[in-house]
Coordinates of C-alpha atoms in Angstrom, one line a residue:
Chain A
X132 CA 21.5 -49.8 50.2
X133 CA 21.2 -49.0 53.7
X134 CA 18.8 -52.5 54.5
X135 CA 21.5 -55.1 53.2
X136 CA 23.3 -57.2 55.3
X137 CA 26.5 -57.4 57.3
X138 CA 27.1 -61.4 56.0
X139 CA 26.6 -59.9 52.3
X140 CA 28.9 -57.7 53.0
X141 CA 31.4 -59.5 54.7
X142 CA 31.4 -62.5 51.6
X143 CA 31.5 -59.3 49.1
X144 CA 34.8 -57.8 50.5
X145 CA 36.1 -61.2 51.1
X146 CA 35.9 -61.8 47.5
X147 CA 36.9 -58.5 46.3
X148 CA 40.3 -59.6 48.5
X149 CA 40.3 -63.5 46.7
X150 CA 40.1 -61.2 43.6
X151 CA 43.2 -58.8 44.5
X152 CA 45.4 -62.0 45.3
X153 CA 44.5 -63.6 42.2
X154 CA 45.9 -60.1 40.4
X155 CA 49.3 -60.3 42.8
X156 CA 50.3 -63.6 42.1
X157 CA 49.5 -63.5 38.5
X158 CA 47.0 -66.1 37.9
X159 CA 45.9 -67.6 34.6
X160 CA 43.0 -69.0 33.4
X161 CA 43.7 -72.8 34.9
X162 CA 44.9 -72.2 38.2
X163 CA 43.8 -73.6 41.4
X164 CA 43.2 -71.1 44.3
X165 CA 44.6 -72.6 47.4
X166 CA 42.9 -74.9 49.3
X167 CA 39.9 -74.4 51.6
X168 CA 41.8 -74.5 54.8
X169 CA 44.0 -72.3 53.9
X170 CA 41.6 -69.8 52.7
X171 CA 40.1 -69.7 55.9
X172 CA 43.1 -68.9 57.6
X173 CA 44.3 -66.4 55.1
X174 CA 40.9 -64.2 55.4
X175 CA 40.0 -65.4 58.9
X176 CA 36.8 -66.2 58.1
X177 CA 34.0 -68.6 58.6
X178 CA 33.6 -71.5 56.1
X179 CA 30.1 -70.4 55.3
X180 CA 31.3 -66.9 54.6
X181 CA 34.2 -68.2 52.1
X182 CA 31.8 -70.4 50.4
X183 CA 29.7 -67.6 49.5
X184 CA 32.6 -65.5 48.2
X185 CA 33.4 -68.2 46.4
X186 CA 30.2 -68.5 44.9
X187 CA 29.6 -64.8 44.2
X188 CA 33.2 -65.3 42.3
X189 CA 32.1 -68.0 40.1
X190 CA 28.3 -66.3 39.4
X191 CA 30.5 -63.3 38.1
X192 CA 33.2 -65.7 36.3
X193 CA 35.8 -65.3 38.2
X194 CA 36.5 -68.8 39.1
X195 CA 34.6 -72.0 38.6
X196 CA 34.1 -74.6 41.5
X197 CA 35.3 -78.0 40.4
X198 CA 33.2 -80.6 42.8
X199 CA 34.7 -83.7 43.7
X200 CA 38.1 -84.8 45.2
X201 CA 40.5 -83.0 43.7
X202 CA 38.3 -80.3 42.7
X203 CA 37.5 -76.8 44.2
X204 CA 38.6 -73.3 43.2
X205 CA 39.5 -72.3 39.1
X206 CA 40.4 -69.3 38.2
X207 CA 39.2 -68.5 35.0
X208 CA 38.5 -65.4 32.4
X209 CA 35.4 -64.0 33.2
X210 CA 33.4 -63.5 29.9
X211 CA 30.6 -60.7 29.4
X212 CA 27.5 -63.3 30.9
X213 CA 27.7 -61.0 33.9
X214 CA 27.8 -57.6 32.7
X215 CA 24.6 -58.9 31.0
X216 CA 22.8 -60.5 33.6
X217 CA 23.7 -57.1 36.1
X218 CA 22.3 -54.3 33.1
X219 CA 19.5 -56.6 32.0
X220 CA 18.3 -56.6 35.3
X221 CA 18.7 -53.2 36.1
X222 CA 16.5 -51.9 32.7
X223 CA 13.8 -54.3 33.6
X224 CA 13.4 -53.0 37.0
X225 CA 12.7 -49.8 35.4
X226 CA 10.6 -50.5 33.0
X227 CA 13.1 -49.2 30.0
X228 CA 12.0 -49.9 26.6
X229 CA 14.2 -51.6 23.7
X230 CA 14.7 -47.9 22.8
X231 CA 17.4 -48.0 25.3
X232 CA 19.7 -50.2 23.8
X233 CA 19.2 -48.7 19.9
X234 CA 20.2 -45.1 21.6
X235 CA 23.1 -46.7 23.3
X236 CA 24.8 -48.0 20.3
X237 CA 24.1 -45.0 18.3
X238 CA 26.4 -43.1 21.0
X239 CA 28.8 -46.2 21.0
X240 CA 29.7 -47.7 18.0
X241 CA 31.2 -44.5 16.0
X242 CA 32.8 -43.6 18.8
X243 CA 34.5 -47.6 19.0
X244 CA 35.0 -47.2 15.0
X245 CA 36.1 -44.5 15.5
X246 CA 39.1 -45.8 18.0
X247 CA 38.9 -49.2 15.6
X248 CA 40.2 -47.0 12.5
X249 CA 43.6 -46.5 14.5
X250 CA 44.3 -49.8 16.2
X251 CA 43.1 -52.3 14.3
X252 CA 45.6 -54.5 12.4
X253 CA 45.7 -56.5 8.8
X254 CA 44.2 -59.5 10.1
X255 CA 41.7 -58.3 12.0
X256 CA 40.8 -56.1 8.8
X257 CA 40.4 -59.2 7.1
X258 CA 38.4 -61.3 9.3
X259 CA 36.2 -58.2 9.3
X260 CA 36.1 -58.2 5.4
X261 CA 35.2 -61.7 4.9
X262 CA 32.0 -61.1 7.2
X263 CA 31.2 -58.2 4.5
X264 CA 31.6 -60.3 1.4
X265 CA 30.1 -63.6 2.9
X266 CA 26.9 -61.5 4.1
X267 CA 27.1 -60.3 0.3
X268 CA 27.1 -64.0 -1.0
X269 CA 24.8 -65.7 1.1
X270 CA 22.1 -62.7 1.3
X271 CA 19.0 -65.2 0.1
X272 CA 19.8 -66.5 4.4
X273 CA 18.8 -64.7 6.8
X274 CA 20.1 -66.8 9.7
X275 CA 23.7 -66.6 8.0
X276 CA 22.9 -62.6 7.6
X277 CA 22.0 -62.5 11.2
X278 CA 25.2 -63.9 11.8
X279 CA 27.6 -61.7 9.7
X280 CA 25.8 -59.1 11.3
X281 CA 26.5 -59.3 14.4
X282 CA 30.2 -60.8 13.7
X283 CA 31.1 -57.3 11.8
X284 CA 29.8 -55.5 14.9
X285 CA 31.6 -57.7 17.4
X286 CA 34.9 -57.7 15.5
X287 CA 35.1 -53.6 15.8
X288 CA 34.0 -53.6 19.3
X289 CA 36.6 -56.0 20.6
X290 CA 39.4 -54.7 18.0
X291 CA 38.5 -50.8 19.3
X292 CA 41.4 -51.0 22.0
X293 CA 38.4 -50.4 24.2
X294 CA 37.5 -53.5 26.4
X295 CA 34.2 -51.5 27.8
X296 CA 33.0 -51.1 23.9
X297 CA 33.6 -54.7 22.9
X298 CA 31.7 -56.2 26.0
X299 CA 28.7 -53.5 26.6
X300 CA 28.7 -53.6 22.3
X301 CA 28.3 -57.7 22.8
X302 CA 25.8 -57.5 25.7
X303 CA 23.5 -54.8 23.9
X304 CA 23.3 -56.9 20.6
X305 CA 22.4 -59.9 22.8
X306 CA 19.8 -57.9 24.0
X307 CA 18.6 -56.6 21.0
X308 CA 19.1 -60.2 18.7
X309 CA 16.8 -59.2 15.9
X310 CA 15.2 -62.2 15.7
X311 CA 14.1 -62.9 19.1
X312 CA 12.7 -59.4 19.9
X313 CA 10.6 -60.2 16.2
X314 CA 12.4 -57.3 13.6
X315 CA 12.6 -58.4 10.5
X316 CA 15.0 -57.7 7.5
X317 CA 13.4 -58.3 4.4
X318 CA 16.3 -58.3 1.3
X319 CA 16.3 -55.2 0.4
X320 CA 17.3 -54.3 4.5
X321 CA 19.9 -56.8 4.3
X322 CA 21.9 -55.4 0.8
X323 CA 21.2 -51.8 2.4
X324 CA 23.2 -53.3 5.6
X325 CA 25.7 -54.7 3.4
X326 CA 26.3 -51.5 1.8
X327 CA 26.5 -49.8 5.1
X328 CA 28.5 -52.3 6.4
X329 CA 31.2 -52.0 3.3
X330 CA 31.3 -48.2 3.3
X331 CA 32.7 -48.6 7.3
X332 CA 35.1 -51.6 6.3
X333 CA 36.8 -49.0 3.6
X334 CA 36.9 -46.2 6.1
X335 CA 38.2 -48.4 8.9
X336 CA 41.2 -50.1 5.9
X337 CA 42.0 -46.4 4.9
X338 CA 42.6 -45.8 8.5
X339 CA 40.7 -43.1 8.6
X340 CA 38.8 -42.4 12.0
X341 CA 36.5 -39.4 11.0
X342 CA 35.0 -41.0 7.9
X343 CA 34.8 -44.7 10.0
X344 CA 33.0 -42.3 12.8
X345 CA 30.4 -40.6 10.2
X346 CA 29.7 -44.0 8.4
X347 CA 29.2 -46.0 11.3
X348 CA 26.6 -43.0 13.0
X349 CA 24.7 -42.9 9.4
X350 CA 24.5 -46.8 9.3
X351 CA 23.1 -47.1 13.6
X352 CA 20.6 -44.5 12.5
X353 CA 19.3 -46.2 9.8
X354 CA 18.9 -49.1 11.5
X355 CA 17.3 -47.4 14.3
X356 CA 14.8 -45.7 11.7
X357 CA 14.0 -48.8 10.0
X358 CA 13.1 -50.4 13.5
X359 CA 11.2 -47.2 14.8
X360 CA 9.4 -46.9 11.4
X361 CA 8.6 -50.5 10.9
X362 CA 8.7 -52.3 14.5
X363 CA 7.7 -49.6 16.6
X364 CA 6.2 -52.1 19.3
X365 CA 9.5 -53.3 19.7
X366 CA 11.5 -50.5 20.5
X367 CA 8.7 -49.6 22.9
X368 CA 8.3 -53.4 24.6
X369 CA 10.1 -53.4 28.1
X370 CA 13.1 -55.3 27.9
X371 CA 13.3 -58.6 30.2
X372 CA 15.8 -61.1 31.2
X373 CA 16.1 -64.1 29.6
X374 CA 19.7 -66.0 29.2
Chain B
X12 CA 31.4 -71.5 29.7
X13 CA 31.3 -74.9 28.9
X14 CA 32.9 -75.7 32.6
X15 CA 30.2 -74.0 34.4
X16 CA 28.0 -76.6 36.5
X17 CA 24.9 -77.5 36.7
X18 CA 23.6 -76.3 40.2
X19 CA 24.5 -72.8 39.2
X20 CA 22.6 -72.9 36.4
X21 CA 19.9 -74.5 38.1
X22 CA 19.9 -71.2 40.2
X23 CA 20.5 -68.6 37.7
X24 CA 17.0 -70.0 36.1
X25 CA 15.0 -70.3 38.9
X26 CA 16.2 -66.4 39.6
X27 CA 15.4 -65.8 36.4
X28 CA 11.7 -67.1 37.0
X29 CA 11.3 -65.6 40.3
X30 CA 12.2 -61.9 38.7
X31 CA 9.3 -63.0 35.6
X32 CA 6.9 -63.2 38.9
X33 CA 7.7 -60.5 40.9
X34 CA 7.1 -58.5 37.4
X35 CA 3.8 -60.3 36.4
X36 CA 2.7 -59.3 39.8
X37 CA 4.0 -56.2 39.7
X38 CA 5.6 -56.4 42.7
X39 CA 6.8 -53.1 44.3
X40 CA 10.2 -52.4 46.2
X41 CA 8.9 -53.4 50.0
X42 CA 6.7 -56.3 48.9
X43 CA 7.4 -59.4 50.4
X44 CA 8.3 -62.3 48.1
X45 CA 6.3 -65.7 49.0
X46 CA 7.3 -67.6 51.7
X47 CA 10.2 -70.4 51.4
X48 CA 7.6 -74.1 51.4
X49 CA 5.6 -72.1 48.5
X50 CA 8.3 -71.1 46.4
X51 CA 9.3 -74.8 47.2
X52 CA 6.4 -76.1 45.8
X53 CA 5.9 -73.5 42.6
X54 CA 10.1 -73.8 41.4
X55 CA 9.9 -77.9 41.8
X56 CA 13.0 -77.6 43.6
X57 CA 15.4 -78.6 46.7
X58 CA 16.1 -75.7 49.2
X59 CA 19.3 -75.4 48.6
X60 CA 19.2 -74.2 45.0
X61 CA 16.1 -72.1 46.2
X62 CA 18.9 -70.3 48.7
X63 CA 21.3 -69.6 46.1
X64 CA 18.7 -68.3 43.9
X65 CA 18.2 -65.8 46.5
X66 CA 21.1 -65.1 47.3
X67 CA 22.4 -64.8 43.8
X68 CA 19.0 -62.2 43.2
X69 CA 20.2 -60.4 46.3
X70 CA 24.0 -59.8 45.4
X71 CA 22.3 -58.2 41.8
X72 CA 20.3 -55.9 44.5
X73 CA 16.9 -57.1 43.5
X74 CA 16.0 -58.5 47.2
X75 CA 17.1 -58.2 50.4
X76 CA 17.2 -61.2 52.4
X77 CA 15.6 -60.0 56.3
X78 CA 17.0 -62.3 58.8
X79 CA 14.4 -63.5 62.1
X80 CA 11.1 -64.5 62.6
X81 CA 9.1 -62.6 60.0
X82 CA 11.9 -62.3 58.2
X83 CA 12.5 -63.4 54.2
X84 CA 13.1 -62.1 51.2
X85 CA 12.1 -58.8 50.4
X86 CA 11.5 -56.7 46.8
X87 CA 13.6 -53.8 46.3
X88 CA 15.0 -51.6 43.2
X89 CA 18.2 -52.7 42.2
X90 CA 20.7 -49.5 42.1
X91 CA 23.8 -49.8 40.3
X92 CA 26.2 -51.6 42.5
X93 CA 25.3 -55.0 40.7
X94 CA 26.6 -53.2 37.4
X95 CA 29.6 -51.4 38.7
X96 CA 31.0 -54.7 40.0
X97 CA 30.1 -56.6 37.0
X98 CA 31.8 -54.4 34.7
X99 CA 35.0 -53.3 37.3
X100 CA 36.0 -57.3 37.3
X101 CA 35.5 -57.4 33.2
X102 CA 37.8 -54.8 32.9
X103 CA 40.3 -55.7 36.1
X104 CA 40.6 -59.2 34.5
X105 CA 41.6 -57.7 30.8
X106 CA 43.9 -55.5 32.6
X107 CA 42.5 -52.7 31.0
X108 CA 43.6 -49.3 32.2
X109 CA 41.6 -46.3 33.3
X110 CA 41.8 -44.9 29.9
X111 CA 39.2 -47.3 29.2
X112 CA 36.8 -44.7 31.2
X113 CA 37.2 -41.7 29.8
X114 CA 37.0 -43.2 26.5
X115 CA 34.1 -45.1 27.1
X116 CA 32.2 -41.1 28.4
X117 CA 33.5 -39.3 25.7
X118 CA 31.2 -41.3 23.9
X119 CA 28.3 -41.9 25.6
X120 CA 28.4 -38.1 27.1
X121 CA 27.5 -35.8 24.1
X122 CA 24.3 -38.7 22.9
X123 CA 23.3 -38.6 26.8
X124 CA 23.1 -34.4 26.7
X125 CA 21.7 -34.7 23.4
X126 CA 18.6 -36.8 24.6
X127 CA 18.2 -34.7 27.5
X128 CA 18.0 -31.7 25.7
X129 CA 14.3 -32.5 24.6
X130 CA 13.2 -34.6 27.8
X131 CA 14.8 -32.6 30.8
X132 CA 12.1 -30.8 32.6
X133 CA 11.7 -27.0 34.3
X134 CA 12.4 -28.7 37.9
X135 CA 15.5 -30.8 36.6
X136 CA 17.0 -28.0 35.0
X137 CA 16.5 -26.4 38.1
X138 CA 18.0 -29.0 39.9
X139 CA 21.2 -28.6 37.1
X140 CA 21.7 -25.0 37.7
X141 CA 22.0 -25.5 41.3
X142 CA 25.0 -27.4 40.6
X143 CA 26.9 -25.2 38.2
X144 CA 26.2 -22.2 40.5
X145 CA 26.9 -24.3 43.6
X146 CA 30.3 -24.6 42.0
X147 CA 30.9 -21.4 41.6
X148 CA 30.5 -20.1 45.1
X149 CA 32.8 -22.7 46.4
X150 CA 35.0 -22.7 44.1
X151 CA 37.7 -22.8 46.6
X152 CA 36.6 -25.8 48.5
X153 CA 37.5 -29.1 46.3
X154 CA 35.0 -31.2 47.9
X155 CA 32.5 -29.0 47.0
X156 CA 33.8 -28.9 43.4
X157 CA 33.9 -32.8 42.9
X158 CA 30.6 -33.0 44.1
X159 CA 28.8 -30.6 42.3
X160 CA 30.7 -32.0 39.2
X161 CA 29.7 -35.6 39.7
X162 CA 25.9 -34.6 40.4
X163 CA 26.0 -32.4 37.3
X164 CA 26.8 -35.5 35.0
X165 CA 24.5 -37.2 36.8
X166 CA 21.7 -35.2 36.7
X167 CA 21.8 -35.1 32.6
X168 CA 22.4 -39.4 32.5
X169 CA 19.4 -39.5 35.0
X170 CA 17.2 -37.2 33.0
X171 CA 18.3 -38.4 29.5
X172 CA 15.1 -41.1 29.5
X173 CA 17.4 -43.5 29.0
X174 CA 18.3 -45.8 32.2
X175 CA 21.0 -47.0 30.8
X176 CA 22.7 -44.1 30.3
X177 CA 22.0 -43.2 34.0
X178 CA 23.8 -46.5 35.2
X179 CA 26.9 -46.7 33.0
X180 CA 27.6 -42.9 33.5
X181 CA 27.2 -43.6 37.4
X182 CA 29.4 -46.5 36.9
X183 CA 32.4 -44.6 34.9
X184 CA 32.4 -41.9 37.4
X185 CA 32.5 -44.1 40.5
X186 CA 35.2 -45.4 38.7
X187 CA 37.1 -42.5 37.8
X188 CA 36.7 -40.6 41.2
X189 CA 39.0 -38.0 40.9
X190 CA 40.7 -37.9 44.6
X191 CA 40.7 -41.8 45.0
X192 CA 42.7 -42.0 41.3
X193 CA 45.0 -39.0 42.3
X194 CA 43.6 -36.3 39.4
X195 CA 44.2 -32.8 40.9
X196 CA 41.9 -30.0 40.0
X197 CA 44.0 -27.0 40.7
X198 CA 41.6 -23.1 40.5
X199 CA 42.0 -22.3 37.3
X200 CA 40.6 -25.8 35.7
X201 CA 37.8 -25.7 38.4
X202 CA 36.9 -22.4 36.6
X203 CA 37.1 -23.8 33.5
X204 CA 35.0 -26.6 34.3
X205 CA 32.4 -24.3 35.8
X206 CA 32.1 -22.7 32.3
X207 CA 31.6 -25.6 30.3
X208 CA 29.1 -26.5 32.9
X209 CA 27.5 -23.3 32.3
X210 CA 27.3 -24.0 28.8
X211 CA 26.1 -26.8 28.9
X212 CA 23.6 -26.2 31.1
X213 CA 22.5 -22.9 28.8
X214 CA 22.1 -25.5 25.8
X215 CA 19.9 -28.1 27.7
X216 CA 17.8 -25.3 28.7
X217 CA 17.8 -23.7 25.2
X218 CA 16.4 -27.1 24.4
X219 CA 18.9 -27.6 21.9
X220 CA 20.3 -30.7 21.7
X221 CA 22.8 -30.0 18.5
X222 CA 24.1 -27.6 20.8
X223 CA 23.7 -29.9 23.6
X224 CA 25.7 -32.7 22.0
X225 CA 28.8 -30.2 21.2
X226 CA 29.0 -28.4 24.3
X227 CA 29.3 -31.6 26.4
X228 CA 31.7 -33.4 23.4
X229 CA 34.2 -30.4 23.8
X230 CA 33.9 -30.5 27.8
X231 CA 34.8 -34.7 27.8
X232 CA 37.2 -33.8 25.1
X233 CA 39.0 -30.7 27.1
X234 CA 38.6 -32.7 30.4
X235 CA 40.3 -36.3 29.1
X236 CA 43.2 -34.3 27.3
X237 CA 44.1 -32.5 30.5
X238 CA 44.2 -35.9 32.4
X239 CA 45.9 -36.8 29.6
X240 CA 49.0 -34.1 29.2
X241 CA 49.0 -34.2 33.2
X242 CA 48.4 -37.7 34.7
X243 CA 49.4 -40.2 31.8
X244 CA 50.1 -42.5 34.8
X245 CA 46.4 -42.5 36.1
X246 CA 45.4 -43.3 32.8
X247 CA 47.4 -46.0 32.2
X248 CA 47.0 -48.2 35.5
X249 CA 44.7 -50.7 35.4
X250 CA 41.5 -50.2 36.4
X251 CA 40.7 -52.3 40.1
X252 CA 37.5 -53.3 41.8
X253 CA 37.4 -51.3 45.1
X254 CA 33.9 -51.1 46.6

């Protein structure tokens, strides 16, 4: 970027310093960065200059500013909002299609069951279960379907070991929420899903990363084949930012 | 985030709608963005949340802000930085390590060759064999060699017709610059990098994206194991955000 700014700059490396302290002294979720005036000092830097670090911080999570007396600076754990806001942009600028995101998960997620099939543990393997037999039970609803969905997907994203899978996994299914881009998944879909979805659940409980690899790939492209074949003006409607 | 305020929200939607117009107008990078009493007027708000609108729109790299008389903001294409910080302080704040990274290309590499297999044209493949040859004649000079490696991979994540290929693989490898994380490349892996280039590159231009897929799998594959049996360390620090 050879036209931005010296004060953007400035406020960016400022708070990519705020962020290395926070790492040194171990901060938690909760804690209070120091106070203004000592901040200033610290960085020797202009109040307008800190306040902008500060606010770039809190757009990206880092910290949230508490008005009031008594309030300021929290440290807090940034959640994926970010990641989201930053790629969404990004693919809009560029006119990329919804195809986009169906191609990215069909190169993630067997590679993240994949990792899953190792380092998952009991409980996890049951929370992932109960989202396979409750979308079984409650098929007649989509919006509870819906939900299971994306729950079995989530669950093997963050429980892959891998926090890059679990929070580009989260943003892309945010992205590509079935409802609001207009697919549909009429009840034959949804039992096809749960099949799908209980083949990966016995390769990822037998621990076995190959089969939970080739399940998971067969079950992305079918879903990706299904959309192209059916919904083909989604996949090729440019993807926009909306929160 | 149910502590987040209400003035940054304010902002983040009023970015949101000023990024809706500058695409309903189709608003090129260089175009100038109305000036600050209109967008006044059209957002319905103070100037203060119009500021960190801005501001907010130009830290994601979607404006810049020209200082002066005649000055404002301005439309421009985003690149990646937005992303790469995004995801850097995700990852910093779950302490994840570099690991992470090369997890993360192993999977999205082989889909990424696979896709450009059938979209890359005669001047990109060009463009590819450069590099690989490039390498080759300078095989002695490590610069050389990092360079021509990273513009290899990102010649196929550019040309793969996905974007977001193109930005996370640009991402990962900014993160996992070899020098600055203290991998060595000694002759003989140089060389042996140069020949999975070249078979990669012979598969692309084959058109075969089976072939594609494989070559590129067993290069990320060959590539994170040596990190692996030689720098365990690098792999296991956490992953920081350094501009």
């Amino acid at each position: 970027m050879p036209t931005s700014l010296r004060p953007q700059k400035t406020a960016v490396l400022v708070a990519q310093r705020i962020v290395a302290d926070i790492q040194r002294r171990g901060n938690k979720a909760g804690d209070r960065l120091p106070p203004e005036r000592v901040m200033l000092e610290e960085y020797n830097i202009g109040r307008g200059t800190l306040r902008e670090s500060l606010r770039f911080l809190e757009l990206q999570g880092i910290i949230v500013l508490k008005p009031g007396p008594g309030g300021g600076p929290v440290v807090q754990q940034p959640d994926g909002s970010g990641l989201a806001t930053a790629l969404t942009l990004l693919l809009q600028f560029e006119n990329a299609p919804f195809r986009t995101v169906t191609e990215a998960r069909t190169a993630l997620e067997p590679m993240m069951a994949q990792l899953a099939a190792t380092r998952m543990d009991d409980n996890q393997l049951a929370e992932l279960k109960y989202s396979v037999d409750h979308m079984l039970d409650k098929v007649g609803d989509e919006s509870v379907f819906l939900e299971m969905n994306k729950r079995f997907h989530d669950i093997i994203a963050r429980n892959s070991g891998n926090a890059l899978f679990g929070h580009l996994i989260e943003t892309l299914l945010g992205m590509l929420d079935g409802t609001a881009i207009g697919v549909d998944y009429p009840e034959h879909r949804r039992l096809a899903v749960h099949k799908a979805h209980a083949a990966i659940y016995e390769a990822l409980a037998a621990r076995d990363p190959a089969a939970a690899a080739s399940t998971m790939h067969e079950h992305i492209l079918e879903y990706a084949n299904y959309v192209e074949r059916k919904f083909p003006d989604v996949l090729n409607a440019p993807i926009s930012w909306t929160l």
